[in-house]
Short mmCIF file of C-alpha atoms in Angstrom, two decimals:
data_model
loop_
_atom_site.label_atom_id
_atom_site.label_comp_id
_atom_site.label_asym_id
_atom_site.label_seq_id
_atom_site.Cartn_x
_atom_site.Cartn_y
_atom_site.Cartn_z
CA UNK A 1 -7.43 54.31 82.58
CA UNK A 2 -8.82 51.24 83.12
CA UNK A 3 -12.14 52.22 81.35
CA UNK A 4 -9.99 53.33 78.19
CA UNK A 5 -8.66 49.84 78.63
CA UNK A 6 -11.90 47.90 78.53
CA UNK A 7 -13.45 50.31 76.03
CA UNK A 8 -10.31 49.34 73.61
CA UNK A 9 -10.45 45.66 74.59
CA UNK A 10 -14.00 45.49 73.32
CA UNK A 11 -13.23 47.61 70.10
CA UNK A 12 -10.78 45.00 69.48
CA UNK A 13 -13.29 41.88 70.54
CA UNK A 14 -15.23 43.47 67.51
CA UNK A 15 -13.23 43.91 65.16
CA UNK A 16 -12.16 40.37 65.19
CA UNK A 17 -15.99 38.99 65.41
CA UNK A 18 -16.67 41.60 62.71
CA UNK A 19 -13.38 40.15 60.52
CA UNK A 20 -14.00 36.05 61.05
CA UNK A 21 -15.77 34.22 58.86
CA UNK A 22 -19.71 33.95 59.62
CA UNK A 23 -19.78 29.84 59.33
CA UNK A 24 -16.35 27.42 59.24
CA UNK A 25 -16.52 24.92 56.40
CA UNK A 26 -17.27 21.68 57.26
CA UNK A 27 -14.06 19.24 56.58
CA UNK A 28 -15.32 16.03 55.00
CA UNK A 29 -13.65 12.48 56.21
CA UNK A 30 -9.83 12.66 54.73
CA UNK A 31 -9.32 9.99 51.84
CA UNK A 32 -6.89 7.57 51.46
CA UNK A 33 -4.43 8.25 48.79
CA UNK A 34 -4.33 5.85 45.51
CA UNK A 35 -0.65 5.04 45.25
CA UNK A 36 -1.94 2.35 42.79
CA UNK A 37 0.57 2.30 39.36
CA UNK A 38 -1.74 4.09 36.72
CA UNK A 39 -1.24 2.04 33.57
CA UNK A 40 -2.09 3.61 30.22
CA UNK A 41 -5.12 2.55 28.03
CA UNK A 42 -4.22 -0.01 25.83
CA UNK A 43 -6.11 -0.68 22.60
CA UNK A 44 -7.58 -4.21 22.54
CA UNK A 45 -6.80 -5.19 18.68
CA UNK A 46 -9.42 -7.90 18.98
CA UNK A 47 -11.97 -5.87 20.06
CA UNK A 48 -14.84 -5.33 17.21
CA UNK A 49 -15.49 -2.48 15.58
CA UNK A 50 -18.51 -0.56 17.52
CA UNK A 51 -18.24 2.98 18.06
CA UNK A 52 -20.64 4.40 15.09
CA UNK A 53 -18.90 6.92 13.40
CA UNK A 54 -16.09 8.23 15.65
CA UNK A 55 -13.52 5.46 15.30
CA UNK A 56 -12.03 4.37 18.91
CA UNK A 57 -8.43 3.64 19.30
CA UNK A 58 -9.25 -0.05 19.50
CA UNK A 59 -11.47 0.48 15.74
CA UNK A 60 -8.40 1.74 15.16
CA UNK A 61 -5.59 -1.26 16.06
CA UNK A 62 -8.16 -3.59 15.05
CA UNK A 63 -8.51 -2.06 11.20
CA UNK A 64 -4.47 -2.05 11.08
CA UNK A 65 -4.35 -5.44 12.51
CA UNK A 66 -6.42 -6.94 9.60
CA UNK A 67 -3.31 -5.52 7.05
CA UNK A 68 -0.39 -6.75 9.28
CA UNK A 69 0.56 -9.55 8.40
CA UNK A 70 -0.54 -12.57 6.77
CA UNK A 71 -1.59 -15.14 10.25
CA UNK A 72 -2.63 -18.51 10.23
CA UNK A 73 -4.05 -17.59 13.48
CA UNK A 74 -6.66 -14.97 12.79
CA UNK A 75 -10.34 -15.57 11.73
CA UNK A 76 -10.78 -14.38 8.12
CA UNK A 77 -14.75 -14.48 9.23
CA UNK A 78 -14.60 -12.05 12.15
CA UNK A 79 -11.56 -10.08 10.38
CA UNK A 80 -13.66 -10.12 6.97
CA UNK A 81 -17.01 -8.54 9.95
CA UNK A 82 -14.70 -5.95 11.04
CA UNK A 83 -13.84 -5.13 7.59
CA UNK A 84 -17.28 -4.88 6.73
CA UNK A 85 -18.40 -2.20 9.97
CA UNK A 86 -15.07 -0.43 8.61
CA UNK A 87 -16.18 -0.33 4.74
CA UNK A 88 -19.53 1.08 5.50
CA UNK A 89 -18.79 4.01 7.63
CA UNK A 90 -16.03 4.88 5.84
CA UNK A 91 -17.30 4.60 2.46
CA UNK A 92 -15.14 2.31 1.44
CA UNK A 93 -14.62 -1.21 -0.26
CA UNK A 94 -12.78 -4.20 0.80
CA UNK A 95 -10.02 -5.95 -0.52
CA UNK A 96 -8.85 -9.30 0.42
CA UNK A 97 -4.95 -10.16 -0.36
CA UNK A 98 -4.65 -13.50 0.08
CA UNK A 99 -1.15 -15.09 0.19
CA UNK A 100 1.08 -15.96 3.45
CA UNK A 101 4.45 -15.10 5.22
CA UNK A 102 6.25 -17.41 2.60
CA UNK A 103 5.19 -15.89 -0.23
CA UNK A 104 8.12 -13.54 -1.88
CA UNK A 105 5.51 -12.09 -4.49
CA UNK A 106 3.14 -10.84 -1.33
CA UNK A 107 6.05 -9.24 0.20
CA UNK A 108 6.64 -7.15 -3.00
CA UNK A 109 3.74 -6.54 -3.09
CA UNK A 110 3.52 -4.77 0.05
CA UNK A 111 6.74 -2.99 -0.42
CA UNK A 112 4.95 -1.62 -3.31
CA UNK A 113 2.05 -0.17 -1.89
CA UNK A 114 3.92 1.10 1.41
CA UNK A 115 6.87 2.37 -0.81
CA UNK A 116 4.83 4.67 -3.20
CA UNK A 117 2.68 7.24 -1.17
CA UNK A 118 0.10 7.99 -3.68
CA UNK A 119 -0.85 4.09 -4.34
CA UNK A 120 -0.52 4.32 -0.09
CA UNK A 121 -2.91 6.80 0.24
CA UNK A 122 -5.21 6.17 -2.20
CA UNK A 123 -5.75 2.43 -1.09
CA UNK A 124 -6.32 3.67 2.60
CA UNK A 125 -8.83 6.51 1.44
CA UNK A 126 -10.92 3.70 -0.73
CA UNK A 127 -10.57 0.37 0.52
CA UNK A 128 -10.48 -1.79 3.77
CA UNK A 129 -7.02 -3.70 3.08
CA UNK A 130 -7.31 -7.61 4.60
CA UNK A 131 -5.09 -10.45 4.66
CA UNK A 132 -6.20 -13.76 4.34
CA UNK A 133 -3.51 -16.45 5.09
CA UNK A 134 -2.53 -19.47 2.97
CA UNK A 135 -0.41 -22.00 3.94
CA UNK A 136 0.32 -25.03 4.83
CA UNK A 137 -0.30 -24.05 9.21
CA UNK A 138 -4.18 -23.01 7.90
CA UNK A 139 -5.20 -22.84 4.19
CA UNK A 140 -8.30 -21.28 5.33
CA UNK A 141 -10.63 -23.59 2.60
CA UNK A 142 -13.63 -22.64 4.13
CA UNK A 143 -13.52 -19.12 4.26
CA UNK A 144 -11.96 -18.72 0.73
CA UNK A 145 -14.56 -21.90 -0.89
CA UNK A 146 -17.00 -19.01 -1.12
CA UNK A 147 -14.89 -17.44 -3.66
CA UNK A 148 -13.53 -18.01 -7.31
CA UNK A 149 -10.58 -20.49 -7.57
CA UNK A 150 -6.97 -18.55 -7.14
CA UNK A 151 -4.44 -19.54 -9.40
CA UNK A 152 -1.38 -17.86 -7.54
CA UNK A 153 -0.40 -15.59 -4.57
CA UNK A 154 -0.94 -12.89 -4.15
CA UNK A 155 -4.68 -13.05 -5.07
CA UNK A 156 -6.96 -10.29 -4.59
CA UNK A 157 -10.73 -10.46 -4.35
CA UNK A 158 -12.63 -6.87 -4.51
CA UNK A 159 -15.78 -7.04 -2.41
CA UNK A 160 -18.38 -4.47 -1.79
CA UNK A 161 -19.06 -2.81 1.92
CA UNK A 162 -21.86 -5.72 2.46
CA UNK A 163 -19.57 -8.82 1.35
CA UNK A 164 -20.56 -8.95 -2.07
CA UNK A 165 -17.74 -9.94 -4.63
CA UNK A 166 -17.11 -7.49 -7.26
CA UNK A 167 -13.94 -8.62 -8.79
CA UNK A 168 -11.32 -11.65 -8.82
CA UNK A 169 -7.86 -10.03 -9.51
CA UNK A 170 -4.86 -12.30 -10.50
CA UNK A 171 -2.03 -9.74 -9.99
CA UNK A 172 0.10 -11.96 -12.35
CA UNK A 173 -1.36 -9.13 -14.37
CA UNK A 174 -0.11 -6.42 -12.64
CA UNK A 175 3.06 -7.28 -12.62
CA UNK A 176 5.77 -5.43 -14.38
CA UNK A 177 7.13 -6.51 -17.83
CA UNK A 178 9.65 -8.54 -18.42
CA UNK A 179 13.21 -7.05 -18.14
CA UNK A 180 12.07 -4.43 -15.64
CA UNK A 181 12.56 -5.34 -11.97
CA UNK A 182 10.91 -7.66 -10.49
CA UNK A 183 7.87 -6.41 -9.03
CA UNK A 184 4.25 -4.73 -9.81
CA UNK A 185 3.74 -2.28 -13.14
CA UNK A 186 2.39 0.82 -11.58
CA UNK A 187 -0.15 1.87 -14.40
CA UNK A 188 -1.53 -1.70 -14.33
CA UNK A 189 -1.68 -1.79 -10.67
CA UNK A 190 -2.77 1.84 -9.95
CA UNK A 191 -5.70 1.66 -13.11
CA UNK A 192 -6.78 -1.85 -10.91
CA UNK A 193 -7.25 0.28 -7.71
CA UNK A 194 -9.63 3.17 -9.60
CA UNK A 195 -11.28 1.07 -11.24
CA UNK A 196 -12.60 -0.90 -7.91
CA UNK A 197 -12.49 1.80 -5.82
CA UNK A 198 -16.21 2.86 -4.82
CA UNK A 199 -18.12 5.43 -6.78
CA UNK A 200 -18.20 9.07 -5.71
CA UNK A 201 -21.20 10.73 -4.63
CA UNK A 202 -22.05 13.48 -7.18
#
């Protein structure tokens, strides 16, 4: 009996060596936990434009931040460099809208554009849309000095992807006629936009 015993004691004994693992893992030092609040990224609207041709999302805040608003803060010369990385990998041209928060016309103006999705999309699929500010806070004379004299606001200068001025628009033109509301003639102001825009590639 007790060699049955033994005999089934070391039947068991192998079975167990036969069913463990042939080397334990080796448990590395534990790690501390980070409880530290994760924040979300948050694009950097000053940041340049940089990343070639995939635009980052602060390429992207910084493009929409030079069509915000019209801010006798903001550097027409490093808004007006942005513009310019913008307008050549996009294909695109640039147009500067010069006016400032007090100007009613520049508000219509906007309204217009934003309020009509075709003129919308078409301006965002050819051109580089920046504000330059003019007012009394910061006329900006030696940014605009480089460029034709502006006999009202809104004024809009159409520049090529490098800088290069291709047109001085007084939108006094594109207004609509008298006894329509008060506000920009569509034709006028649409024809304006294809005839500026950049040239297709054939």
């Amino acid at each position: 009996m007790r060699r049955k015993m033994g005999c089934a004691s070391m039947i068991v004994a192998g079975l167990l060596c036969a069913c463990a693992p042939s080397s334990a893992p080796t448990a590395g030092p534990a790690q501390p936990l980070d409880t530290r609040e994760q924040k979300p990224a948050v694009a950097d609207p000053s940041a340049p434009v940089a990343s070639g041709n995939t635009p980052a999302a602060a390429d992207v805040a910084a493009i929409a931040a030079l069509n915000a608003q019209f801010d006798p803060g903001r550097d027409p010369v490093a808004d007006l460099a942005t513009a310019k990385v913008e307008a050549k990998r996009g294909g695109k041209r640039i147009v500067l809208d010069v006016g400032g928060e007090w100007c009613s016309w520049c508000h219509l103006m906007d309204a217009f554009i934003e309020g009509d999705a075709e003129i919308r999309s078409f301006r965002d699929a050819n051109f580089v849309w920046m504000k330059v500010n003019y007012s009394e806070d910061n006329e900006n004379a030696a940014f605009l000095s480089q460029f034709p004299a502006i006999k009202g606001y809104p004024h809009l200068f159409v520049l090529d992807a490098d800088g290069t001025l291709l047109h001085s628009q007084f939108t006094g033109e594109l207004e609509a006629d008298k006894g329509q509301p008060k506000g920009y003639n569509r034709t006028r102001f649409f024809a304006f936009m294809k005839d500026w825009a950049p040239p297709k590639a054939p």
